[in-house]
Amino acid sequence: MALRLSLVAVLLLLSAASTTTTTAVAAQALPRCSDKCGNLTIPYPFGMKKDCYLREEFFINCSHTTQSPVAYLMEGSLIVTNISLDDGELGILGSVAADCYNAQGNLTCSFPSSISLPLPYTISSSKSKFYAVGCDVRAIIQGFRGEEELVTGCISVCNSLDNVDKNSCSGAGCCQTNIPCGLKNTPVKVDSYKNNLRVRDFNPCSYAFIVEQGQINFSPASFKELKNTEKLPMVLNWAIGKDTNPCNEAQKRKDFICTANSRCVNPNRGSVGYLCRCLPGYEGNPYHPGGCQDIDECRASNPCQNGRCLNTPPPGKYSCSCHKGYKTDGMNDKLCIKDDSKRHSKIVLLHIVSFGMYTSILSA
Ligand SMILES: *[C@@H]1O[C@H](CO)[C@@H](O)[C@H](O)[C@H]1NC(C)=O
Ligand SMILES: *[C@@H]1O[C@H](CO)[C@@H](O)[C@H](O)[C@H]1NC(C)=O
Ligand SMILES: *[C@@H]1O[C@H](CO)[C@@H](O)[C@H](O)[C@H]1NC(C)=O
Ligand SMILES: *[C@@H]1O[C@H](CO)[C@@H](O)[C@H](O)[C@H]1NC(C)=O
């Protein structure tokens, strides 16, 4: 009887464990808030409706005026393509600045490009690069890091398409430079370096833009392609709050939001604010009240050989319950090996039972 009771208890425990593992799909948005704008996932602290985002700066304007919905950052016109919680990054589409001239050297059209970012957004200097394309181009990116003004840029001059770099952006027809970290409010300026009329025939336009690393492979064909390109992907950084020594200062505040089982991270990107990360062994959205959940190591695949995987505490760990007739290998806890001693005892048991039957038949 005692044995049967404990068996029931084990079964109850097992079924409780399996229900918690099936419901452990991490919530991305707050309750009663949508987390999709088209196929883009909008995780908290971002949100599309009042009370669905943490602060104004995390408002995403999901506009349905076009056939597929478009996500705009806050009340502006920057299009959001991707939100990453892990790295505090935001993929957006940046615009291409262009200046075009006619054969007489008159400026025929000019598309300026400027990006003005409110705190806590800055341009990701590790994921984005500044490019200028043209054969008589001087391009400058001018921005602010805090109160400090920073200017950088590059120049490219060439005399014919033949001299343009064939497969890389290395100075002839195309130049690139790194972006200082922590930049916001950056007008991109393009103009002519030499006023070289000779290049106008084959190179009527000069371009300058910020682009996500790896998203553009420069070749002579880029001159033509850029003519029809208004926007290119680039990466922004974001963080929570405006503290300059964020984790130290923010953790003392009432509005500190890193949830249970997560920790505060200083991003050290020349800007302000903190990020949250789930502790090792946990996964989920560390900004969401539902927070970081124990990773179910058994969900994706069964790491146990000849056994059942159990997502037991502590987080980040699991254990193996061996199938009948197997026992744990003392050396490798993922491996269950044939248990010969048990088979032996079963045989013994069988003998006892048959002996019992034999004696009962005899006594009958
Ligand atoms: C979202 O859909 C667009 C087309 O509608 C597609 O280009 C894009 O790759 C999709 N993004 C993701 C993350 O699936
Ligand atoms: C959202 O974007 C649309 C399209 O650009 C615009 O008309 C609308 O005013 C924006 N809404 C808000 C709240 O900014
Ligand atoms: C979204 O952003 C993350 C991190 O910034 C990146 O690794 C991932 O490739 C991006 N996804 C898309 C579809 O751009
Ligand atoms: C631009 O065109 C005007 C006539 O439309 C001309 O007077 C002027 O000299 C031109 N400028 C240059 C720099 O060639």
Short mmCIF file of C-alpha atoms and ligand atoms in Angstrom, two decimals:
data_model
loop_
_atom_site.label_atom_id
_atom_site.label_comp_id
_atom_site.label_asym_id
_atom_site.label_seq_id
_atom_site.Cartn_x
_atom_site.Cartn_y
_atom_site.Cartn_z
CA MET A 1 0.00 0.00 0.00
CA ALA A 2 2.79 2.40 0.95
CA LEU A 3 4.53 1.51 -2.30
CA ARG A 4 1.43 2.22 -4.38
CA LEU A 5 0.97 5.63 -2.68
CA SER A 6 4.50 6.71 -3.41
CA LEU A 7 4.08 5.57 -7.02
CA VAL A 8 1.02 7.80 -7.36
CA ALA A 9 2.99 10.68 -5.88
CA VAL A 10 5.77 10.15 -8.40
CA LEU A 11 3.27 10.06 -11.25
CA LEU A 12 1.70 13.31 -10.03
CA LEU A 13 5.11 14.93 -9.83
CA LEU A 14 5.94 13.77 -13.33
CA SER A 15 2.72 15.10 -14.79
CA ALA A 16 3.24 18.42 -12.99
CA ALA A 17 6.72 18.63 -14.49
CA SER A 18 5.46 17.91 -17.98
CA THR A 19 2.71 20.56 -17.81
CA THR A 20 5.15 23.25 -16.69
CA THR A 21 7.47 22.38 -19.56
CA THR A 22 4.71 22.60 -22.18
CA THR A 23 3.55 26.03 -20.96
CA ALA A 24 7.06 27.47 -20.79
CA VAL A 25 6.79 29.27 -24.14
CA ALA A 26 8.15 32.71 -23.29
CA ALA A 27 5.66 35.56 -23.52
CA GLN A 28 6.97 38.41 -25.66
CA ALA A 29 4.35 41.10 -25.12
CA LEU A 30 2.45 42.12 -22.00
CA PRO A 31 -0.93 40.43 -21.39
CA ARG A 32 -3.64 41.73 -23.75
CA CYS A 33 -1.00 43.23 -26.04
CA SER A 34 -0.19 42.00 -29.52
CA ASP A 35 3.40 41.07 -30.26
CA LYS A 36 3.15 41.02 -34.05
CA CYS A 37 3.26 43.75 -36.66
CA GLY A 38 3.05 41.74 -39.86
CA ASN A 39 5.75 39.12 -39.44
CA LEU A 40 7.85 41.31 -37.15
CA THR A 41 7.87 40.28 -33.48
CA ILE A 42 7.56 43.21 -31.07
CA PRO A 43 8.80 42.08 -27.63
CA TYR A 44 8.31 44.11 -24.45
CA PRO A 45 9.67 46.78 -23.56
CA PHE A 46 8.53 47.63 -27.10
CA GLY A 47 4.82 47.75 -27.76
CA MET A 48 2.24 49.09 -30.18
CA LYS A 49 -0.50 50.37 -27.88
CA LYS A 50 -0.66 52.52 -24.79
CA ASP A 51 0.24 50.46 -21.67
CA CYS A 52 1.91 47.90 -23.94
CA TYR A 53 5.30 49.63 -24.08
CA LEU A 54 7.56 50.63 -21.20
CA ARG A 55 8.07 54.27 -22.22
CA GLU A 56 7.34 56.55 -25.16
CA GLU A 57 10.67 55.72 -26.77
CA PHE A 58 9.63 52.06 -27.09
CA PHE A 59 6.43 52.84 -28.95
CA ILE A 60 6.21 51.09 -32.31
CA ASN A 61 3.68 52.56 -34.72
CA CYS A 62 2.34 49.58 -36.67
CA SER A 63 0.77 51.24 -39.68
CA HIS A 64 -1.77 49.33 -41.76
CA THR A 65 -2.10 51.88 -44.53
CA THR A 66 -0.04 49.71 -46.91
CA GLN A 67 -0.75 46.15 -48.01
CA SER A 68 1.61 44.61 -45.47
CA PRO A 69 1.87 46.44 -42.13
CA VAL A 70 4.89 48.69 -41.58
CA ALA A 71 6.49 49.25 -38.16
CA TYR A 72 7.69 52.82 -37.52
CA LEU A 73 9.89 53.81 -34.61
CA MET A 74 7.89 56.05 -32.27
CA GLU A 75 6.01 58.80 -34.06
CA GLY A 76 8.63 59.22 -36.76
CA SER A 77 9.23 57.71 -40.17
CA LEU A 78 12.11 55.31 -39.45
CA ILE A 79 11.04 51.79 -40.47
CA VAL A 80 11.88 49.04 -37.96
CA THR A 81 12.82 45.68 -39.49
CA ASN A 82 14.08 43.70 -36.53
CA ILE A 83 14.20 43.98 -32.73
CA SER A 84 16.85 42.12 -30.77
CA LEU A 85 16.52 41.88 -26.98
CA ASP A 86 19.77 39.97 -26.47
CA ASP A 87 22.05 42.67 -27.80
CA GLY A 88 19.84 45.73 -27.34
CA GLU A 89 19.72 46.27 -31.08
CA LEU A 90 17.16 47.50 -33.53
CA GLY A 91 17.29 46.94 -37.29
CA ILE A 92 15.97 49.92 -39.24
CA LEU A 93 16.04 51.20 -42.81
CA GLY A 94 18.29 54.20 -43.24
CA SER A 95 18.08 56.48 -46.25
CA VAL A 96 20.70 56.93 -48.93
CA ALA A 97 21.98 60.47 -49.48
CA ALA A 98 22.57 61.27 -53.15
CA ASP A 99 23.74 64.20 -55.26
CA CYS A 100 23.36 63.99 -59.04
CA TYR A 101 24.79 66.30 -61.69
CA ASN A 102 24.19 66.85 -65.37
CA ALA A 103 26.95 66.86 -67.98
CA GLN A 104 27.44 70.59 -67.38
CA GLY A 105 28.19 69.93 -63.77
CA ASN A 106 24.99 71.43 -62.46
CA LEU A 107 23.44 69.75 -59.50
CA THR A 108 20.22 68.21 -60.84
CA CYS A 109 18.97 66.52 -57.73
CA SER A 110 19.96 66.18 -54.15
CA PHE A 111 18.58 63.76 -51.59
CA PRO A 112 19.88 64.68 -48.20
CA SER A 113 19.90 62.09 -45.48
CA SER A 114 19.80 62.72 -41.83
CA ILE A 115 18.87 60.63 -38.88
CA SER A 116 17.84 62.17 -35.63
CA LEU A 117 17.67 59.76 -32.74
CA PRO A 118 16.18 60.41 -29.33
CA LEU A 119 17.83 58.85 -26.28
CA PRO A 120 18.36 55.91 -25.72
CA TYR A 121 19.03 55.24 -29.42
CA THR A 122 22.46 55.48 -31.00
CA ILE A 123 23.94 54.11 -34.21
CA SER A 124 25.60 50.74 -33.68
CA SER A 125 29.27 51.31 -34.42
CA SER A 126 30.02 47.59 -34.31
CA LYS A 127 27.28 46.56 -36.77
CA SER A 128 27.12 49.58 -39.09
CA LYS A 129 29.58 51.24 -41.48
CA PHE A 130 29.61 54.52 -43.32
CA TYR A 131 30.00 54.29 -47.11
CA ALA A 132 30.49 56.76 -49.92
CA VAL A 133 30.17 55.69 -53.56
CA GLY A 134 31.22 57.83 -56.52
CA CYS A 135 34.20 59.02 -58.53
CA ASP A 136 34.26 62.53 -57.20
CA VAL A 137 32.73 62.36 -53.80
CA ARG A 138 33.39 63.72 -50.39
CA ALA A 139 31.03 62.36 -47.78
CA ILE A 140 30.82 63.37 -44.19
CA ILE A 141 28.88 62.06 -41.25
CA GLN A 142 28.52 64.51 -38.46
CA GLY A 143 27.03 63.63 -35.15
CA PHE A 144 26.84 64.09 -31.45
CA ARG A 145 27.94 61.81 -28.66
CA GLY A 146 26.32 63.48 -25.72
CA GLU A 147 27.31 67.13 -26.09
CA GLU A 148 30.45 66.36 -28.04
CA GLU A 149 30.43 66.88 -31.80
CA LEU A 150 32.17 64.23 -33.89
CA VAL A 151 32.84 64.35 -37.63
CA THR A 152 34.19 61.60 -39.84
CA GLY A 153 33.91 60.60 -43.47
CA CYS A 154 35.83 59.65 -46.57
CA ILE A 155 36.75 60.74 -50.09
CA SER A 156 36.82 58.78 -53.33
CA VAL A 157 38.13 60.11 -56.64
CA CYS A 158 38.66 58.14 -59.83
CA ASN A 159 38.89 59.00 -63.53
CA SER A 160 37.12 56.14 -65.19
CA LEU A 161 34.99 53.12 -64.44
CA ASP A 162 37.98 50.95 -65.33
CA ASN A 163 39.75 52.16 -62.25
CA VAL A 164 36.91 51.39 -59.90
CA ASP A 165 37.48 48.62 -57.37
CA LYS A 166 36.05 45.41 -58.75
CA ASN A 167 35.02 43.45 -55.68
CA SER A 168 35.64 45.51 -52.63
CA CYS A 169 35.13 48.95 -51.27
CA SER A 170 38.70 50.11 -50.88
CA GLY A 171 39.04 53.67 -52.07
CA ALA A 172 38.52 53.78 -55.83
CA GLY A 173 34.84 54.46 -56.53
CA CYS A 174 33.94 53.51 -53.01
CA CYS A 175 35.27 54.32 -49.59
CA GLN A 176 34.12 53.31 -46.13
CA THR A 177 34.84 54.19 -42.57
CA ASN A 178 33.86 53.14 -39.11
CA ILE A 179 31.26 55.05 -37.19
CA PRO A 180 32.27 56.41 -33.78
CA CYS A 181 30.34 54.72 -31.01
CA GLY A 182 27.44 56.41 -29.28
CA LEU A 183 26.45 58.67 -32.20
CA LYS A 184 23.00 60.21 -32.50
CA ASN A 185 21.62 63.07 -34.61
CA THR A 186 23.74 62.51 -37.66
CA PRO A 187 23.24 64.40 -40.87
CA VAL A 188 25.03 62.67 -43.75
CA LYS A 189 26.52 65.16 -46.22
CA VAL A 190 27.65 64.38 -49.73
CA ASP A 191 29.35 66.81 -52.02
CA SER A 192 31.92 67.01 -54.74
CA TYR A 193 35.60 66.92 -53.85
CA LYS A 194 37.19 68.17 -57.08
CA ASN A 195 34.23 69.35 -59.14
CA ASN A 196 35.59 67.02 -61.75
CA LEU A 197 33.40 67.39 -64.82
CA ARG A 198 35.06 64.50 -66.65
CA VAL A 199 33.52 61.91 -64.36
CA ARG A 200 29.95 63.15 -64.88
CA ASP A 201 29.34 61.01 -67.97
CA PHE A 202 29.77 57.69 -66.28
CA ASN A 203 29.17 58.80 -62.74
CA PRO A 204 26.39 61.35 -62.59
CA CYS A 205 25.60 60.65 -58.93
CA SER A 206 27.46 60.36 -55.67
CA TYR A 207 26.06 58.46 -52.73
CA ALA A 208 26.64 58.25 -49.01
CA PHE A 209 24.91 56.06 -46.47
CA ILE A 210 25.17 54.10 -43.27
CA VAL A 211 24.64 50.38 -43.81
CA GLU A 212 24.65 47.21 -41.75
CA GLN A 213 27.95 45.40 -42.09
CA GLY A 214 27.81 42.64 -44.68
CA GLN A 215 24.70 44.00 -46.39
CA ILE A 216 26.48 45.57 -49.34
CA ASN A 217 29.09 44.05 -51.63
CA PHE A 218 30.56 46.85 -53.65
CA SER A 219 31.26 46.33 -57.37
CA PRO A 220 31.05 48.66 -60.40
CA ALA A 221 27.40 47.57 -60.69
CA SER A 222 26.71 49.34 -57.39
CA PHE A 223 26.65 52.70 -59.22
CA LYS A 224 23.56 51.59 -61.12
CA GLU A 225 21.96 49.70 -58.26
CA LEU A 226 22.20 52.64 -55.90
CA LYS A 227 20.31 54.79 -58.40
CA ASN A 228 17.21 52.79 -57.51
CA THR A 229 17.93 52.37 -53.81
CA GLU A 230 16.32 54.73 -51.37
CA LYS A 231 16.86 52.79 -48.18
CA LEU A 232 19.40 50.36 -46.78
CA PRO A 233 19.40 48.32 -43.55
CA MET A 234 21.32 49.66 -40.59
CA VAL A 235 21.52 48.83 -36.90
CA LEU A 236 20.76 50.98 -33.87
CA ASN A 237 21.52 50.33 -30.23
CA TRP A 238 18.95 50.84 -27.52
CA ALA A 239 18.99 50.50 -23.74
CA ILE A 240 16.77 51.22 -20.75
CA GLY A 241 17.01 54.56 -19.01
CA LYS A 242 19.40 57.46 -19.17
CA ASP A 243 21.91 56.65 -16.45
CA THR A 244 25.57 56.95 -17.38
CA ASN A 245 26.71 54.37 -14.82
CA PRO A 246 23.60 52.38 -15.50
CA CYS A 247 23.63 49.17 -13.47
CA ASN A 248 24.94 50.84 -10.32
CA GLU A 249 22.43 53.67 -10.51
CA ALA A 250 19.45 51.88 -12.00
CA GLN A 251 19.39 48.97 -9.55
CA LYS A 252 18.66 51.42 -6.73
CA ARG A 253 15.64 52.82 -8.53
CA LYS A 254 12.03 51.83 -8.14
CA ASP A 255 11.63 51.61 -11.91
CA PHE A 256 14.46 49.07 -12.37
CA ILE A 257 12.90 46.46 -14.64
CA CYS A 258 15.20 43.45 -14.97
CA THR A 259 12.87 40.64 -13.96
CA ALA A 260 13.41 37.62 -11.69
CA ASN A 261 16.22 35.28 -12.79
CA SER A 262 17.91 38.01 -14.82
CA ARG A 263 20.76 40.43 -14.28
CA CYS A 264 21.64 43.98 -15.28
CA VAL A 265 24.24 44.52 -17.99
CA ASN A 266 26.21 47.67 -18.82
CA PRO A 267 26.44 47.72 -22.60
CA ASN A 268 29.55 49.99 -22.68
CA ARG A 269 28.76 51.44 -26.08
CA GLY A 270 29.50 55.09 -25.43
CA SER A 271 25.89 55.75 -24.58
CA VAL A 272 23.54 55.62 -21.61
CA GLY A 273 21.20 53.01 -20.16
CA TYR A 274 21.27 49.34 -19.18
CA LEU A 275 20.20 46.00 -20.62
CA CYS A 276 18.81 42.90 -18.90
CA ARG A 277 19.90 39.31 -19.55
CA CYS A 278 18.49 36.03 -18.32
CA LEU A 279 20.78 34.18 -15.90
CA PRO A 280 22.60 31.10 -17.24
CA GLY A 281 20.17 28.17 -17.50
CA TYR A 282 17.21 30.51 -18.12
CA GLU A 283 15.65 31.80 -21.30
CA GLY A 284 12.91 34.26 -22.22
CA ASN A 285 12.30 37.98 -22.15
CA PRO A 286 14.18 39.51 -19.16
CA TYR A 287 12.11 42.73 -19.45
CA HIS A 288 8.75 40.96 -19.27
CA PRO A 289 7.11 40.39 -15.86
CA GLY A 290 6.67 36.72 -16.91
CA GLY A 291 10.39 36.84 -17.28
CA CYS A 292 13.12 34.33 -17.61
CA GLN A 293 12.15 30.68 -17.39
CA ASP A 294 14.23 27.63 -16.68
CA ILE A 295 15.50 26.28 -20.00
CA ASP A 296 13.93 22.89 -20.66
CA GLU A 297 16.96 20.91 -21.75
CA CYS A 298 14.67 17.99 -22.62
CA ARG A 299 12.45 19.88 -25.06
CA ALA A 300 14.55 20.08 -28.21
CA SER A 301 15.94 16.57 -28.14
CA ASN A 302 16.49 13.78 -25.67
CA PRO A 303 20.10 13.90 -24.51
CA CYS A 304 19.67 10.65 -22.54
CA GLN A 305 20.72 7.36 -24.10
CA ASN A 306 18.35 4.53 -23.13
CA GLY A 307 16.56 6.80 -20.71
CA ARG A 308 14.01 9.55 -20.26
CA CYS A 309 15.14 13.15 -19.87
CA LEU A 310 13.89 15.00 -16.76
CA ASN A 311 14.18 18.79 -16.58
CA THR A 312 15.11 18.78 -12.89
CA PRO A 313 16.49 21.67 -10.85
CA PRO A 314 18.94 23.39 -10.62
CA PRO A 315 18.36 25.47 -13.79
CA GLY A 316 20.65 24.57 -16.64
CA LYS A 317 20.69 20.95 -15.55
CA TYR A 318 18.67 17.83 -16.31
CA SER A 319 18.79 14.24 -15.26
CA CYS A 320 18.21 10.94 -16.97
CA SER A 321 15.75 8.35 -15.77
CA CYS A 322 16.86 5.05 -17.23
CA HIS A 323 14.46 2.77 -19.10
CA LYS A 324 13.56 -0.54 -17.50
CA GLY A 325 16.49 -2.90 -17.46
CA TYR A 326 19.04 -0.08 -17.66
CA LYS A 327 21.00 1.73 -14.98
CA THR A 328 23.02 4.92 -14.93
CA ASP A 329 26.60 4.67 -15.96
CA GLY A 330 28.62 6.06 -13.07
CA MET A 331 30.93 7.91 -15.45
CA ASN A 332 28.54 9.46 -17.96
CA ASP A 333 25.22 10.74 -16.64
CA LYS A 334 23.69 10.97 -20.15
CA LEU A 335 24.21 7.28 -20.69
CA CYS A 336 22.15 4.38 -19.33
CA ILE A 337 23.72 0.97 -19.64
CA LYS A 338 22.20 -2.51 -19.52
CA ASP A 339 21.59 -3.51 -15.93
CA ASP A 340 22.56 -7.18 -15.74
CA SER A 341 22.16 -7.43 -11.97
CA LYS A 342 18.43 -6.63 -12.26
CA ARG A 343 17.84 -9.25 -14.92
CA HIS A 344 19.53 -11.71 -12.60
CA SER A 345 17.23 -10.80 -9.73
CA LYS A 346 14.17 -11.09 -11.99
CA ILE A 347 15.10 -14.63 -12.84
CA VAL A 348 15.48 -15.38 -9.16
CA LEU A 349 12.06 -13.84 -8.52
CA LEU A 350 10.50 -15.96 -11.26
CA HIS A 351 11.92 -19.06 -9.62
CA ILE A 352 10.41 -18.09 -6.31
CA VAL A 353 7.00 -17.46 -7.86
CA SER A 354 6.97 -20.72 -9.77
CA PHE A 355 8.08 -22.50 -6.64
CA GLY A 356 5.17 -20.86 -4.82
CA MET A 357 2.72 -22.00 -7.51
CA TYR A 358 4.18 -25.47 -7.36
CA THR A 359 3.72 -25.65 -3.60
CA SER A 360 0.15 -24.32 -3.83
CA ILE A 361 -0.72 -26.91 -6.47
CA LEU A 362 0.79 -29.55 -4.23
CA SER A 363 -1.18 -28.45 -1.19
CA ALA A 364 -4.46 -28.33 -3.17
C1 LIG B 1 8.79 39.43 -43.37
O1 LIG B 1 8.10 39.46 -44.58
C2 LIG B 1 8.81 40.12 -45.62
C3 LIG B 1 7.92 40.11 -46.84
O2 LIG B 1 6.62 40.36 -46.52
C4 LIG B 1 10.12 39.42 -45.89
O3 LIG B 1 10.84 40.13 -46.87
C5 LIG B 1 10.92 39.34 -44.63
O4 LIG B 1 12.10 38.58 -44.85
C6 LIG B 1 10.11 38.70 -43.53
N1 LIG B 1 10.87 38.75 -42.32
C7 LIG B 1 11.00 37.69 -41.51
C8 LIG B 1 11.80 37.91 -40.28
O5 LIG B 1 10.50 36.63 -41.76
C1 LIG B 2 1.73 56.09 -37.59
O1 LIG B 2 2.19 56.11 -38.91
C2 LIG B 2 1.27 56.57 -39.85
C3 LIG B 2 1.87 56.41 -41.23
O2 LIG B 2 3.08 57.06 -41.34
C4 LIG B 2 0.90 58.02 -39.52
O3 LIG B 2 -0.07 58.48 -40.42
C5 LIG B 2 0.35 58.08 -38.09
O4 LIG B 2 0.11 59.42 -37.73
C6 LIG B 2 1.35 57.48 -37.12
N1 LIG B 2 0.75 57.41 -35.80
C7 LIG B 2 1.36 57.89 -34.71
C8 LIG B 2 0.64 57.74 -33.43
O5 LIG B 2 2.46 58.40 -34.76
C1 LIG B 3 17.94 40.61 -36.21
O1 LIG B 3 18.94 41.14 -35.36
C2 LIG B 3 19.81 40.19 -34.82
C3 LIG B 3 20.74 40.88 -33.86
O2 LIG B 3 20.92 42.20 -34.14
C4 LIG B 3 20.56 39.49 -35.93
O3 LIG B 3 21.42 38.53 -35.42
C5 LIG B 3 19.55 38.85 -36.86
O4 LIG B 3 20.22 38.26 -37.94
C6 LIG B 3 18.58 39.87 -37.36
N1 LIG B 3 17.55 39.22 -38.15
C7 LIG B 3 17.15 39.69 -39.31
C8 LIG B 3 16.07 38.92 -40.00
O5 LIG B 3 17.60 40.71 -39.79
C1 LIG B 4 24.30 75.63 -64.44
O1 LIG B 4 23.38 75.90 -65.46
C2 LIG B 4 23.18 77.28 -65.70
C3 LIG B 4 22.13 77.42 -66.77
O2 LIG B 4 21.01 76.69 -66.48
C4 LIG B 4 24.47 77.95 -66.07
O3 LIG B 4 24.28 79.35 -66.21
C5 LIG B 4 25.53 77.69 -65.04
O4 LIG B 4 26.76 78.21 -65.46
C6 LIG B 4 25.66 76.21 -64.76
N1 LIG B 4 26.57 76.00 -63.68
C7 LIG B 4 27.66 75.29 -63.79
C8 LIG B 4 28.47 75.11 -62.53
O5 LIG B 4 28.00 74.78 -64.82
#
